[in-house]
Tab-separated table of C-alpha atoms and ligand atoms in Angstrom:
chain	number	residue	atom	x	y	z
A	87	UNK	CA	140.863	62.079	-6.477
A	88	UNK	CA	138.195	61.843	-3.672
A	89	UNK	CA	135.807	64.362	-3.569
A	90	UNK	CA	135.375	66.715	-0.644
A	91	UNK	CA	131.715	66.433	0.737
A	92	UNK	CA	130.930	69.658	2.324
A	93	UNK	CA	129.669	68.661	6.173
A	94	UNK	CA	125.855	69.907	5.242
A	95	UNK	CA	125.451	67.819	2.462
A	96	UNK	CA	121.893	66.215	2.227
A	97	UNK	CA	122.395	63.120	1.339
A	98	UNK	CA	119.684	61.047	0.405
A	99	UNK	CA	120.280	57.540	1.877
A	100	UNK	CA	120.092	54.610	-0.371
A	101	UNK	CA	120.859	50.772	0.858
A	102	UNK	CA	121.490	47.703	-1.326
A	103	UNK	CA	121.017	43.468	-0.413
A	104	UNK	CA	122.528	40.981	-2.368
A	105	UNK	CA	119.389	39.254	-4.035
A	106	UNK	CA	121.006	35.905	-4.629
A	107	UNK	CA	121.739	34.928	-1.245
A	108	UNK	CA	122.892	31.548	-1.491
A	109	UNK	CA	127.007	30.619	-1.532
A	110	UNK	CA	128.089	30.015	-4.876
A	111	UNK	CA	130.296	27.708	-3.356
A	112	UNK	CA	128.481	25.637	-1.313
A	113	UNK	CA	125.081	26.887	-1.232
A	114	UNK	CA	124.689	27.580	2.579
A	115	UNK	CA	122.367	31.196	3.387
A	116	UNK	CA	125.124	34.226	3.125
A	117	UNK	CA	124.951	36.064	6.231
A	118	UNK	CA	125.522	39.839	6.179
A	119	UNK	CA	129.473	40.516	7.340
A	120	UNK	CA	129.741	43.966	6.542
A	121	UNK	CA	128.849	47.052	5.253
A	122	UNK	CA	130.224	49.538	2.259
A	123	UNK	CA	129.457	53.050	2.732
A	124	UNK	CA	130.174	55.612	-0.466
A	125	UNK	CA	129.362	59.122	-1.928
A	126	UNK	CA	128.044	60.363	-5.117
A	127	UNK	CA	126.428	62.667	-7.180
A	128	UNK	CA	122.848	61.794	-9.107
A	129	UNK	CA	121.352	64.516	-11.099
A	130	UNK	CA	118.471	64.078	-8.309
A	131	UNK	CA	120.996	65.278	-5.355
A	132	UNK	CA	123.841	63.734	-3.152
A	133	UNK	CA	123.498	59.867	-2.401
A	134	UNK	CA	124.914	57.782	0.326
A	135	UNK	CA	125.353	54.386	-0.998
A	136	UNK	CA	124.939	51.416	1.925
A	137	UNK	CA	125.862	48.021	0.258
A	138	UNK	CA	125.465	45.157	2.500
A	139	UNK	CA	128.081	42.774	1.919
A	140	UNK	CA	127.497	38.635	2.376
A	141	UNK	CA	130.058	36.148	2.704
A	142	UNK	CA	129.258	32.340	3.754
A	143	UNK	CA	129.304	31.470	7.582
A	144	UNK	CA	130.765	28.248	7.013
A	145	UNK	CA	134.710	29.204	7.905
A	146	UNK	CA	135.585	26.075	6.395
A	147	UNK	CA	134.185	27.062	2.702
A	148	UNK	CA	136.141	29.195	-0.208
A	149	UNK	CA	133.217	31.590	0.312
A	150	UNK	CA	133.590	32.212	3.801
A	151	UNK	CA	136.653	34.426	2.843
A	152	UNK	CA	135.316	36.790	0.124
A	153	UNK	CA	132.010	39.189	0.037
A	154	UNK	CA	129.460	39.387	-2.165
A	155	UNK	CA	128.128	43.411	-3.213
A	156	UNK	CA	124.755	43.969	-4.456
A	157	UNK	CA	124.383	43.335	-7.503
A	158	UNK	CA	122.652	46.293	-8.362
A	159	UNK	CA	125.656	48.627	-6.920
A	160	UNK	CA	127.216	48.632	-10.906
A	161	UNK	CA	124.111	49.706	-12.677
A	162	UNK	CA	123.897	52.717	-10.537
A	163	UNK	CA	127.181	53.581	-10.498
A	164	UNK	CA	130.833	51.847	-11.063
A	165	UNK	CA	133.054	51.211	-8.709
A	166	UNK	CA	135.335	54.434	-7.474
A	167	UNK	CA	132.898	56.671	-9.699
A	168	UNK	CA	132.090	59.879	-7.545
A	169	UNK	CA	128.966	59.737	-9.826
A	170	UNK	CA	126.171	57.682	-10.775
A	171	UNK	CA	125.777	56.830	-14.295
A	172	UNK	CA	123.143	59.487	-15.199
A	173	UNK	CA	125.107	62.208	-14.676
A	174	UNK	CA	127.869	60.700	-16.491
A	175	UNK	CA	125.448	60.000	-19.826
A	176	UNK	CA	124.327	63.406	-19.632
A	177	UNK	CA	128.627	64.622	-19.246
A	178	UNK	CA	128.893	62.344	-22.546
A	179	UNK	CA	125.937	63.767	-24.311
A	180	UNK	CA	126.965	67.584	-23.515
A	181	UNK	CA	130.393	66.801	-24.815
A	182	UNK	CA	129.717	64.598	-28.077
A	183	UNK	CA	126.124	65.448	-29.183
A	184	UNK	CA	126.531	68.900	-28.081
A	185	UNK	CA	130.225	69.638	-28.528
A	186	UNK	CA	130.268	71.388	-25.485
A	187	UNK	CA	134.040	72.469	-24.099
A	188	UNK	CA	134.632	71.101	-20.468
A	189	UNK	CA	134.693	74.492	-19.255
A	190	UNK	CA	130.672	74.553	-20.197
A	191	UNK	CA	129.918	71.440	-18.993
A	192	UNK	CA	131.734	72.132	-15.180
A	193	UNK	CA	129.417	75.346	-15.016
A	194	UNK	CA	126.504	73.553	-16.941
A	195	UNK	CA	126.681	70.930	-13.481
A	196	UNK	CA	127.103	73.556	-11.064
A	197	UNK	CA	124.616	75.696	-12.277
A	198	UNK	CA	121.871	73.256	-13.459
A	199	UNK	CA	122.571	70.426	-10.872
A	200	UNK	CA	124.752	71.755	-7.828
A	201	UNK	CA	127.465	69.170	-9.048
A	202	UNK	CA	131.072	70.190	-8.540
A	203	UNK	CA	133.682	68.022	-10.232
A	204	UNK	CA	137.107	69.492	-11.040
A	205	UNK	CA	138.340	69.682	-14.337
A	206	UNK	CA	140.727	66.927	-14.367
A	207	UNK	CA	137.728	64.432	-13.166
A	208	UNK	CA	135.222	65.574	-15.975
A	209	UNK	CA	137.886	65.184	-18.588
A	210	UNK	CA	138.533	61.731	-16.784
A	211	UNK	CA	135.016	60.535	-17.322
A	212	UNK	CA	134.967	61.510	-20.733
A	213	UNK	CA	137.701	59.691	-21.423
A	214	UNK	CA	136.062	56.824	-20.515
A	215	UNK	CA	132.616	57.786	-21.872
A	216	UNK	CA	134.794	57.679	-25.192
A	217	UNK	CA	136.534	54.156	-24.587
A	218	UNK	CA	132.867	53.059	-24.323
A	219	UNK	CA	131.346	54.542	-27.207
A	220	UNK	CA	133.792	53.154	-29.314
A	221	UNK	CA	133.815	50.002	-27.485
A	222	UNK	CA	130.195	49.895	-28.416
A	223	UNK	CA	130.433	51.144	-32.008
A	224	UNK	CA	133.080	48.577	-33.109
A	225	UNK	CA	131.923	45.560	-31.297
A	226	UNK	CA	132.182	42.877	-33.884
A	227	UNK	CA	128.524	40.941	-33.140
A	228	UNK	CA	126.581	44.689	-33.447
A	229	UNK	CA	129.078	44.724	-36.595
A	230	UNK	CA	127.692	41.246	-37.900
A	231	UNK	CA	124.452	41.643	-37.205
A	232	UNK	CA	124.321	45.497	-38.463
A	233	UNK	CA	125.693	44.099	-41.869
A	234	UNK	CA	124.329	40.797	-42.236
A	235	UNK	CA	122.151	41.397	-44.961
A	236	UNK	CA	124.379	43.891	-46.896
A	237	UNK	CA	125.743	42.083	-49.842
A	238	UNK	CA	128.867	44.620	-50.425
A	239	UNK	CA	130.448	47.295	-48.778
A	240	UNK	CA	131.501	50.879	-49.790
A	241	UNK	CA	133.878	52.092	-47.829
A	242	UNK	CA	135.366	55.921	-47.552
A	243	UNK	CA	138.599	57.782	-45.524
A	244	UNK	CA	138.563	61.280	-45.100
A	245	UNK	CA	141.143	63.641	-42.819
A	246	UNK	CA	138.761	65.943	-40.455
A	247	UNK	CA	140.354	68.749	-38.310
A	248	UNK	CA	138.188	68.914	-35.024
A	249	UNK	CA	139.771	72.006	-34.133
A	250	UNK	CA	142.539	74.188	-35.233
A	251	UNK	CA	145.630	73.110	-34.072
A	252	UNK	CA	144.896	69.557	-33.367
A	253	UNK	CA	145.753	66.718	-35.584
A	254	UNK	CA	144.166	65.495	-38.140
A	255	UNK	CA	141.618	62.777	-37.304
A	256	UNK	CA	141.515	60.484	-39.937
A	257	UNK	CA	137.439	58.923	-40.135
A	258	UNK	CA	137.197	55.446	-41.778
A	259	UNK	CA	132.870	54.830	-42.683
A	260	UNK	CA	131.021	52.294	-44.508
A	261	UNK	CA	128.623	54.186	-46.781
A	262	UNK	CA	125.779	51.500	-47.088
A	263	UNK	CA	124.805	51.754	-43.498
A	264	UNK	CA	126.286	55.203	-42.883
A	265	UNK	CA	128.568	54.286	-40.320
A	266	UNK	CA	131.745	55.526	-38.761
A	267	UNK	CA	133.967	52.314	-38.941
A	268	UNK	CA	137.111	53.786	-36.770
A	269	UNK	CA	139.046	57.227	-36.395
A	270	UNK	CA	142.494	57.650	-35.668
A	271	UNK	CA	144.385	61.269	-34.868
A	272	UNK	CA	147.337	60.843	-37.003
A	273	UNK	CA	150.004	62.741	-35.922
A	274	UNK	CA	152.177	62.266	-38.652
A	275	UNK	CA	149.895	61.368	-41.416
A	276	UNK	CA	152.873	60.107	-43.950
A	277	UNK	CA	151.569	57.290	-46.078
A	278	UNK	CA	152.930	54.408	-44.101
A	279	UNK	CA	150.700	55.736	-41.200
A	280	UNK	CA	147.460	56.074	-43.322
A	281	UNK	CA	148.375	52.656	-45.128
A	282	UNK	CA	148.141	51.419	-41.482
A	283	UNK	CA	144.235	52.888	-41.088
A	284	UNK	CA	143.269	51.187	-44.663
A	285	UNK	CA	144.821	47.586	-44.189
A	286	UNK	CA	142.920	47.683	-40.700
A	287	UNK	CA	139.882	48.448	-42.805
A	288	UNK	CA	140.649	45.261	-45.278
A	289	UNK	CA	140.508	43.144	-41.765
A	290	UNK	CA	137.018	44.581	-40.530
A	291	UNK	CA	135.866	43.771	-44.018
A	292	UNK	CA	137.217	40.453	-43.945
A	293	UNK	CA	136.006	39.334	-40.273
A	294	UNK	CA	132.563	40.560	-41.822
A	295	UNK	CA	133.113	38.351	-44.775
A	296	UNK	CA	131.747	41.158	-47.384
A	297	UNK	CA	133.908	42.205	-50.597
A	298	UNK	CA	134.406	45.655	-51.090
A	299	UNK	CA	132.702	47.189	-53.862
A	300	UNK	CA	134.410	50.819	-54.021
A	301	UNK	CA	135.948	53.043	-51.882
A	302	UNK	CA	135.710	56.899	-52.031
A	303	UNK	CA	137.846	59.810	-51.046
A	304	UNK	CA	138.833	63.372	-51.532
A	305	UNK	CA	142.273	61.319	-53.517
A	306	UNK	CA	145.326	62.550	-51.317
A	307	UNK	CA	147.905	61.098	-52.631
A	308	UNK	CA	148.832	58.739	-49.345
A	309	UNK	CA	144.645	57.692	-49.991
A	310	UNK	CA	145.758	56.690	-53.496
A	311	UNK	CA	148.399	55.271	-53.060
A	312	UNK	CA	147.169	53.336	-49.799
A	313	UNK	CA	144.266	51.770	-51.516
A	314	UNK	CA	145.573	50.650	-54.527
A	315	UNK	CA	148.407	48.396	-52.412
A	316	UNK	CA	145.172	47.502	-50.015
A	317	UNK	CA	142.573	47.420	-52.689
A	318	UNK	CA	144.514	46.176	-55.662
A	319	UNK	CA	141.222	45.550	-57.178
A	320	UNK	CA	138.388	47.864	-55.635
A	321	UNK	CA	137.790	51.119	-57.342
A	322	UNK	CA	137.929	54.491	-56.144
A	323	UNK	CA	136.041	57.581	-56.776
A	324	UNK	CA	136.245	61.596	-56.238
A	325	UNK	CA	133.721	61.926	-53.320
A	326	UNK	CA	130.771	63.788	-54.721
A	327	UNK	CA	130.998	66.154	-51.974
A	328	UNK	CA	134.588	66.915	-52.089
A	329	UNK	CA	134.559	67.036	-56.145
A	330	UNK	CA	131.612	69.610	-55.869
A	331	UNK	CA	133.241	71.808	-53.078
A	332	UNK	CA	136.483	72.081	-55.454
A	333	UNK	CA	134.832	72.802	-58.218
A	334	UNK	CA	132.463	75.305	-56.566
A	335	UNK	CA	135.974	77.379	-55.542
A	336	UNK	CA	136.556	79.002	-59.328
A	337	UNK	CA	132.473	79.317	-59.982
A	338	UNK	CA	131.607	81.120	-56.923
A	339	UNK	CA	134.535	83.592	-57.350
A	340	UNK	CA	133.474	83.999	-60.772
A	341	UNK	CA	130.094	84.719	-59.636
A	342	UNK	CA	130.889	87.061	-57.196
A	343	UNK	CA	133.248	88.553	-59.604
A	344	UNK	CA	129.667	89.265	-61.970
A	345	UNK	CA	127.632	90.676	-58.989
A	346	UNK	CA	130.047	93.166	-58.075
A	347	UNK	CA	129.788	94.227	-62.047
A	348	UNK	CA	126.323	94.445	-61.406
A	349	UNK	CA	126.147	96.402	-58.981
A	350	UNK	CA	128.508	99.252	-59.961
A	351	UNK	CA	125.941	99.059	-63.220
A	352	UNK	CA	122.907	99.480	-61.443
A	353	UNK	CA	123.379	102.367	-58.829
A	354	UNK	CA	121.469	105.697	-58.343
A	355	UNK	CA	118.022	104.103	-56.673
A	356	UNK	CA	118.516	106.855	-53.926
A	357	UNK	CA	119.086	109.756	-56.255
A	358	UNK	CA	115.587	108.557	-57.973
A	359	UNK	CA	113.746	107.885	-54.974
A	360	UNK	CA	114.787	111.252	-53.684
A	361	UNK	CA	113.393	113.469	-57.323
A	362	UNK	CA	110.114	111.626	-56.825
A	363	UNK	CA	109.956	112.472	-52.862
A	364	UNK	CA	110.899	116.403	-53.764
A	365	UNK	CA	108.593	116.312	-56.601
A	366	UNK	CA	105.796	115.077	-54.251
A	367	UNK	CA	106.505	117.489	-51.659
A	368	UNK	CA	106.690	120.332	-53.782
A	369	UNK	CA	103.085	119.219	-55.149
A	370	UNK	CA	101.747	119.233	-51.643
A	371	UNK	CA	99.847	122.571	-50.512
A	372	UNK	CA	101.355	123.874	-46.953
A	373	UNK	CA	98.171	123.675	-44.434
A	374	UNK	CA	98.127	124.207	-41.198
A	375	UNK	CA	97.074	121.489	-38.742
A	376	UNK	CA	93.749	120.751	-38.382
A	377	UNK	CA	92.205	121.552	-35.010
A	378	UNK	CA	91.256	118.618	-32.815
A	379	UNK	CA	88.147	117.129	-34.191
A	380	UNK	CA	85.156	115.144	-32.684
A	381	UNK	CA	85.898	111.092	-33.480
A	382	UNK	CA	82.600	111.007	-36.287
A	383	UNK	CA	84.255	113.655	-37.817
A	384	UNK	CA	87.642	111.513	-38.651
A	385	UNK	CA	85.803	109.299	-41.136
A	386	UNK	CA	85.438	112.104	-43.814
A	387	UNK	CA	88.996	113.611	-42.868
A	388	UNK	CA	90.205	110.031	-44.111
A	389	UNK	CA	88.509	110.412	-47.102
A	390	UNK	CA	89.581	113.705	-48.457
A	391	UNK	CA	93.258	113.341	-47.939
A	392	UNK	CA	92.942	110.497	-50.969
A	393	UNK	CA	92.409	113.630	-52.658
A	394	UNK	CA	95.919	114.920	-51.460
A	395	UNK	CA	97.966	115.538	-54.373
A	396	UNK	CA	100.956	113.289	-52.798
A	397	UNK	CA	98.654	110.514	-52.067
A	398	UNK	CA	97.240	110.438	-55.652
A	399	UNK	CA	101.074	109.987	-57.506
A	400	UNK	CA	100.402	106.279	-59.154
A	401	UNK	CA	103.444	107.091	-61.497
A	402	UNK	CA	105.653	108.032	-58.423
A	403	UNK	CA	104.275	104.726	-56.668
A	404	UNK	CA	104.994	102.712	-59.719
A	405	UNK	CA	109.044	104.123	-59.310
A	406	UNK	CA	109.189	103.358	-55.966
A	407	UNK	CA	107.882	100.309	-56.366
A	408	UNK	CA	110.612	99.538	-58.988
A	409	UNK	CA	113.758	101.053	-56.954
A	410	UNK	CA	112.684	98.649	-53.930
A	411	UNK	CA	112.596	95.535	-55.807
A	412	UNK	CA	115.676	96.180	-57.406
A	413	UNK	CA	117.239	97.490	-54.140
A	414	UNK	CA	116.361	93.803	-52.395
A	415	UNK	CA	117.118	91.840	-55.781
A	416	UNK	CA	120.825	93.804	-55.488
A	417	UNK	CA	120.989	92.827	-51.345
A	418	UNK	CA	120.436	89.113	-52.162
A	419	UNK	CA	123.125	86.612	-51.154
A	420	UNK	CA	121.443	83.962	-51.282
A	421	UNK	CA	121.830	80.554	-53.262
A	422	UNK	CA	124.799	78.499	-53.442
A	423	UNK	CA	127.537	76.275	-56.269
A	424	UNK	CA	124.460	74.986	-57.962
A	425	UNK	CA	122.152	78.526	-57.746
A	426	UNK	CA	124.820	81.245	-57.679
A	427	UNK	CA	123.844	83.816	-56.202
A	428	UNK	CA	125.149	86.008	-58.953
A	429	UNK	CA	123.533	84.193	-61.766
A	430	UNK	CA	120.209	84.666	-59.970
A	431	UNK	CA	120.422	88.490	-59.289
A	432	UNK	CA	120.997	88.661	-63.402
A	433	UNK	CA	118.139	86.818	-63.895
A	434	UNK	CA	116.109	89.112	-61.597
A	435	UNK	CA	117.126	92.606	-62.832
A	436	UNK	CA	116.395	90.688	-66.460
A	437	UNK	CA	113.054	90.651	-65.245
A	438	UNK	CA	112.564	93.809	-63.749
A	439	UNK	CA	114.370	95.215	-67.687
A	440	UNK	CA	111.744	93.448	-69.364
A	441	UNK	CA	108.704	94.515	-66.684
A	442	UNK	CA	109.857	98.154	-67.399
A	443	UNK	CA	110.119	97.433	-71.385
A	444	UNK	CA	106.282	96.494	-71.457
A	445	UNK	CA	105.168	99.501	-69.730
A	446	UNK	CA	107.326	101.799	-71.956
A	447	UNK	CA	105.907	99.596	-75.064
A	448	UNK	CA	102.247	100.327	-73.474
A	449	UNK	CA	102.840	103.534	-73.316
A	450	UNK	CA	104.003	104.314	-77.060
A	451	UNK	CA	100.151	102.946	-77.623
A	452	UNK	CA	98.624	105.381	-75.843
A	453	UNK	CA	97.342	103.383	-72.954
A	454	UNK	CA	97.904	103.166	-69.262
A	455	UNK	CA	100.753	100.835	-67.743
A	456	UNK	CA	100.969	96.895	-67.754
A	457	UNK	CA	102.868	94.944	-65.097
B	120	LIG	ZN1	129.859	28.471	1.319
């Protein structure tokens, strides 16, 4: 769809030669025979392409009835592109590095560059951003020379759901060199279908020329059963990551299970806190305020309200001091499968038990407290 130039666009004007002048025919000097004029976005501003097209004088050579373009007119932007190949890396970028909706990336352009493109055209160019990004990540010489001095491959097949409601996409990687081999959206994903993705994996392997050492999965059945008719001989493992996240399931609900036990067994830190605030209050003589007082004067008011009753509590301290830790050890969520949260917040109020048990064993001998 053409783009509609507004009529005070600034264009900045850019014009192209042909560098290689000479007919590729006969040889003869090209002469100029026309001229191409387009329009397209940089993420500088508008530019007005010129490209100077050359055909061969000679009416009598091939050449004389075809133009030559500047050959520099493709690496700024292809052909029927209404923009130049840095704004569509940075389109590609914002949608795959960034995961940004189109939506986003329309107003990201407007705002950011003064680029309008309709929806249809950026989902257009990200189309082909796509074709190219695979194109590049399964060319078979990258392939070859990426893997040419692995000696076997490990290869894995997981289902991922990009978003809710979409299908599957089903991710084929090679583990050695961390790489995404293929993906496929799988609309039905019956076994036949998924058999498909793993015999297409057997062929990459084989064009490489490396065995298969082992191949790893969460073990669907349609995996199972797909690799072993594929794979007769390869091996295949839980994936670590899968086998921990099921087994995490039953040990974090368990866990949270125990902290909510815990925590209707410890309760009453704000009944506590309050008896020592009252008690301190109640200790405190009413005065009235001070009058205002010359600034060398404030020095020695500092120093006798240490001697305030309610300032000089160390016991009261000490139970504060106590209720807050356990308040924060009782607010922790943190830690995960391997550090439960829950089996941490035991071991913490263990602690603070055993803290509490020394000074109360101190005590029975007569002297003053003991963290
Ligand atoms: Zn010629």
């Amino acid at each position: 769809m053409p783009h509609h130039w507004p009529e005070d666009t600034d264009f900045a004007l850019l014009e192209l030669d042909v560098i290689d002048r000479n007919c590729p025919v006969c040889g003869h000097m090209m002469y100029i025979c026309d001229h191409r004029h387009r329009h397209f976005f940089t993420l500088d501003g508008p530019v007005h392409l010129v490209s100077k097209l050359n055909h061969c004088p000679d009416p009598c050579c091939p050449g004389h009835s075809k133009t030559k373009s500047p050959e520099i007119e493709p690496t700024i932007a292809l052909p029927g592109w209404g923009i130049a190949w840095d704004v569509f890396c940075w389109i590609g970028h914002r949608r795959f590095s960034r995961h940004a909706s189109i939506p986003q990336i329309r107003a990201d352009l407007h705002d950011t560059f003064a680029i309008d493109l309709a929806v249809t055209g950026i989902a257009n160019y990200i189309d082909r951003y796509q074709a190219m990004l695979a194109a590049r990540q399964q060319d078979p010489e990258t392939l070859r020379r990426l893997y040419h001095q692995t000696d076997s491959l490990i290869l894995s097949i997981d289902g991922l759901q990009p978003e809710k409601g979409h299908e599957t996409l089903y991710v084929v990687r090679e583990l050695t060199a961390k790489r995404v081999w293929f993906a496929e959206a799988l609309l039905s994903a019956t076994a036949d279908e998924v058999r498909r993705l793993i015999a297409q994996a057997k062929r990459w392997a084989e064009d490489l020329g490396k065995p298969v050492a082992l191949w790893i999965s969460d073990k669907q059945d349609a995996f199972v059963t797909g690799i072993a008719a594929e794979f007769p001989a390869v091996p295949h493992r839980y994936c670590d990551n899968h086998f921990l996240r099921d087994l995490a399931k039953p040990v974090l609900e368990a866990d949270s299970h125990a902290k909510v036990q815990m925590r209707k067994k410890v309760r009453g830190l704000r009944g506590i806190e309050q008896s020592v605030l009252t008690h301190r209050r109640d200790a405190t003589p009413v005065e009235p305020p001070p009058p205002p007082e010359p600034e060398s004067a404030v020095t020695e008011t500092l120093l006798s309200a240490d001697l305030c009753p309610a300032e000089d509590d160390p016991a009261g301290d000490v139970v504060l001091d106590y209720c807050a830790a356990v308040r924060g050890i009782l607010n922790n969520d943190q830690g995960g499968p391997l550090d439960p949260p829950g089996l941490r917040m035991a071991d913490a109020l263990d602690e603070v038990r055993q803290s509490i048990q020394r000074n109360l064993d101190v005590k029975k001998g007569g002297s003053r407290r003991s963290n």
